[in-house]
Amino acid sequence: MRVAVVGAGSIGLAVAWRAAEAGAKVVVHDPEPGSGASRVAAGMIAPVTEAHYGEEALTPFIAASADAWPAFARELEAASGLGVGFRDVPTVVACVEDGDRAELQRQVDLYRRTARHVETLTARAARKAEPLLSHRVRAAVLATEDRAVDPRAVHTALLAAVEDAGVELRSDRVDDLDAIEADQVVLAAGCGSANFSPKWSIPVRPVRGAVLRLRAVGDQPVPRTTVRGYVKGHSVYIVTRDSGEVVVGATSDERGFDRRTGTAGAVHDLLRWSVELVPEIAEYHLEEVSVGFRPGTPDNLPLIGRLDERTVAATGHYRNGIALIPATATAVAALIAGEEPDSLAAFDPLRFNRSEARTRTLTAAPNTTTRPVPEPTTEEADS
Ligand SMILES: Cc1cc2nc3c(=O)[nH]c(=O)nc-3n(C[C@H](O)[C@H](O)[C@H](O)COP(=O)(O)OP(=O)(O)OC[C@H]3O[C@@H](n4cnc5c(N)ncnc54)[C@H](O)[C@@H]3O)c2cc1C
């Protein structure tokens, strides 16, 4: 079988790798592999601390993907000969002011709905879990099953693994899926996935986010856990790599594809809030400010499934695309093989086409008193 994958971000490459392993002849098309969100992301694999109200349908899929990550990381490292920076460390979510306690409590209620292990901590227990936490921390929560990985290392390893598996990488931009010669086509172009064909509406939009990359030098200590928190009503996270890199994120705005790195004020805010949680951050070297575009959808859920008998969507992963790599790759390989994985029921890529059609019918119907159901609004993202 000939499979074409449009997009060489981590989702497209992981799908290509799985399809090639299953015996397909795979070609990946991308004019600039790795230019998307996959090399900007912080790398949290966070089925608990990325839980959001209204996104419950994602819970089983992200949980399955998080559980698959340790084996996926080992397999990818073996196939590529490269490390992917997988860290089996918990996440501490902390607050420094009484005013942020209510938000933390609201989050705990949500975290508990994931049915994964969540522990509330006193300030003293929190500093035992993460010794670099500020003495101003009032309370915290420990999510022992959230983990992290280095997304740049993952992308580099995927490039090596697909090459080793015989996948052909073509540096061309695809504008017309129908022009591709293949038995199956996978659309995995992240924020570039909208407007490929008038046949379908693929409502992926760029949700811009900036992250900072800092580095501890010499024997400077770094957080041993992933630290998240609420500071004066703002959320911030700190993700540490074994290399000494520390990622602080993230801003979130909807201003299209504005590739400028953001204002000095935004960088200042991220630094100020992260230093409130972990004062040591003020001592690190600031190496990079980067922006990326999360592929957002109207209901914040991904678009994974069949568009037609030849075309499969694997896009719209919004703020969890790194966490969702293993589950997406496995499910899309199954789709290509003609199966219909139950795990994808909530992610039908044509669900908005249907609601548009329904809205059109309702609006056109004479004497109707029924109003079209508005699409849900997007919650503010924080990763
Ligand atoms: C600041 C920030 C922090 C994040 N943190 C996390 C995190 O901690 N954990 C997590 O799980 N997720 C995180 N994410 C989300 C995650 O990065 C994305 O969901 C994920 O990378 C999407 O991967 P992708 O392969 O679908 O898209 P991308 O990585 O964007 O790749 C898309 C590729 O498609 C190519 N392309 C586009 N159009 C075309 C075309 N017409 N023809 C051919 N190729 C095309 C592009 O060149 C690009 O290489 C974060 C994102 C941002 C921006």
Short mmCIF file of C-alpha atoms in Angstrom, two decimals, residues 66-211:
data_model
loop_
_atom_site.label_atom_id
_atom_site.label_comp_id
_atom_site.label_asym_id
_atom_site.label_seq_id
_atom_site.Cartn_x
_atom_site.Cartn_y
_atom_site.Cartn_z
CA ALA A 66 0.43 8.87 28.41
CA ASP A 67 0.51 5.23 29.49
CA ALA A 68 1.98 4.27 26.11
CA TRP A 69 4.74 6.90 26.30
CA PRO A 70 7.37 4.96 28.31
CA ALA A 71 7.37 2.04 25.83
CA PHE A 72 7.09 4.42 22.84
CA ALA A 73 10.13 6.37 24.08
CA ARG A 74 12.17 3.18 24.51
CA GLU A 75 11.16 1.92 21.06
CA LEU A 76 11.94 5.25 19.40
CA GLU A 77 15.32 5.48 21.12
CA ALA A 78 16.16 1.95 19.99
CA ALA A 79 15.04 2.62 16.40
CA SER A 80 16.83 5.97 16.08
CA GLY A 81 19.83 5.47 18.34
CA LEU A 82 18.98 8.88 19.88
CA GLY A 83 17.70 9.93 23.30
CA VAL A 84 14.27 11.56 23.56
CA GLY A 85 14.60 13.01 27.07
CA PHE A 86 11.67 11.12 28.59
CA ARG A 87 11.42 11.99 32.28
CA ASP A 88 9.33 9.90 34.65
CA VAL A 89 8.95 12.67 37.20
CA PRO A 90 5.75 13.94 38.83
CA THR A 91 4.19 17.38 38.46
CA VAL A 92 3.76 19.71 41.43
CA VAL A 93 1.05 22.36 41.03
CA ALA A 94 1.55 25.14 43.58
CA CYS A 95 0.10 28.48 44.60
CA VAL A 96 1.86 31.30 46.39
CA GLU A 97 -1.03 33.47 47.53
CA ASP A 98 -4.25 32.78 49.36
CA GLY A 99 -6.16 34.21 46.41
CA ASP A 100 -4.81 31.45 44.16
CA ARG A 101 -5.86 28.70 46.55
CA ALA A 102 -9.44 28.74 45.27
CA GLU A 103 -8.20 28.20 41.71
CA LEU A 104 -5.97 25.35 42.87
CA GLN A 105 -8.92 23.74 44.66
CA ARG A 106 -11.04 24.09 41.52
CA GLN A 107 -8.29 22.34 39.57
CA VAL A 108 -8.01 19.53 42.14
CA ASP A 109 -11.70 18.74 41.68
CA LEU A 110 -11.12 18.55 37.95
CA TYR A 111 -7.91 16.51 38.28
CA ARG A 112 -9.76 13.96 40.44
CA ARG A 113 -12.27 13.38 37.64
CA THR A 114 -9.47 11.83 35.58
CA ALA A 115 -9.38 8.95 38.11
CA ARG A 116 -5.59 9.15 38.21
CA HIS A 117 -3.48 9.60 41.33
CA VAL A 118 -3.68 13.13 42.79
CA GLU A 119 -2.38 14.10 46.21
CA THR A 120 -2.91 17.39 48.04
CA LEU A 121 0.21 18.63 49.82
CA THR A 122 0.93 21.03 52.65
CA ALA A 123 3.52 23.71 51.93
CA ARG A 124 6.14 21.68 53.80
CA ALA A 125 5.31 18.45 51.90
CA ALA A 126 5.37 20.40 48.62
CA ARG A 127 8.93 21.59 49.30
CA LYS A 128 9.91 18.04 50.13
CA ALA A 129 8.59 16.92 46.73
CA GLU A 130 10.26 19.89 45.01
CA PRO A 131 13.04 21.45 47.11
CA LEU A 132 13.38 24.47 44.79
CA LEU A 133 9.84 25.71 45.46
CA SER A 134 9.64 29.15 47.03
CA HIS A 135 9.08 29.44 50.78
CA ARG A 136 6.09 31.56 49.85
CA VAL A 137 4.23 28.53 48.44
CA ARG A 138 1.03 28.08 50.45
CA ALA A 139 -0.31 24.77 49.14
CA ALA A 140 0.22 22.33 46.32
CA VAL A 141 -1.01 19.25 44.52
CA LEU A 142 1.08 16.33 43.31
CA ALA A 143 0.17 14.56 40.05
CA THR A 144 2.37 11.50 40.09
CA GLU A 145 1.31 10.17 36.69
CA ASP A 146 2.07 13.24 34.58
CA ARG A 147 5.46 13.06 32.85
CA ALA A 148 7.56 14.98 30.35
CA VAL A 149 9.67 14.49 27.25
CA ASP A 150 11.94 16.70 25.13
CA PRO A 151 9.88 17.47 21.98
CA ARG A 152 12.88 18.58 19.90
CA ALA A 153 14.70 15.35 20.71
CA VAL A 154 11.53 13.40 19.87
CA HIS A 155 11.22 15.13 16.48
CA THR A 156 14.89 14.53 15.64
CA ALA A 157 14.58 10.87 16.67
CA LEU A 158 11.42 10.45 14.58
CA LEU A 159 13.22 11.84 11.52
CA ALA A 160 15.98 9.26 12.02
CA ALA A 161 13.52 6.43 12.70
CA VAL A 162 11.42 7.09 9.59
CA GLU A 163 14.52 7.30 7.44
CA ASP A 164 15.69 3.99 8.84
CA ALA A 165 12.25 2.49 8.17
CA GLY A 166 12.54 3.43 4.47
CA VAL A 167 10.15 6.41 4.48
CA GLU A 168 10.79 8.96 1.71
CA LEU A 169 10.82 12.61 2.85
CA ARG A 170 9.94 15.08 0.07
CA SER A 171 10.45 18.79 0.67
CA ASP A 172 7.35 19.96 -1.15
CA ARG A 173 4.29 21.86 -0.05
CA VAL A 174 1.00 20.14 -0.81
CA ASP A 175 -1.94 22.31 -1.85
CA ASP A 176 -4.21 19.71 -3.41
CA LEU A 177 -4.65 16.36 -1.69
CA ASP A 178 -6.31 14.94 -4.83
CA ALA A 179 -3.08 15.50 -6.79
CA ILE A 180 -1.11 13.12 -4.54
CA GLU A 181 -0.58 9.66 -5.94
CA ALA A 182 -1.22 7.27 -3.07
CA ASP A 183 -3.72 4.69 -1.87
CA GLN A 184 -4.13 6.47 1.47
CA VAL A 185 -3.41 10.11 2.34
CA VAL A 186 -2.94 11.34 5.91
CA LEU A 187 -3.45 15.05 6.58
CA ALA A 188 -1.11 15.90 9.47
CA ALA A 189 -0.22 19.50 8.66
CA GLY A 190 -0.96 20.96 12.11
CA CYS A 191 -2.10 24.59 11.74
CA GLY A 192 -1.66 24.27 7.97
CA SER A 193 -4.49 21.71 7.79
CA ALA A 194 -7.37 24.10 7.07
CA ASN A 195 -8.55 24.89 3.53
CA PHE A 196 -7.17 21.86 1.70
CA SER A 197 -10.35 21.07 -0.12
CA PRO A 198 -13.77 22.68 -0.57
CA LYS A 199 -15.18 19.20 0.13
CA TRP A 200 -14.62 19.53 3.89
CA SER A 201 -14.29 22.27 6.42
CA ILE A 202 -11.29 21.50 8.66
CA PRO A 203 -11.59 24.17 11.34
CA VAL A 204 -8.01 24.28 12.63
CA ARG A 205 -6.78 27.69 13.73
CA PRO A 206 -3.42 28.85 15.12
CA VAL A 207 -3.34 29.53 18.87
CA ARG A 208 -0.07 31.31 19.32
CA GLY A 209 2.15 30.55 22.30
CA ALA A 210 5.57 31.75 23.44
CA VAL A 211 7.92 29.76 25.66
#
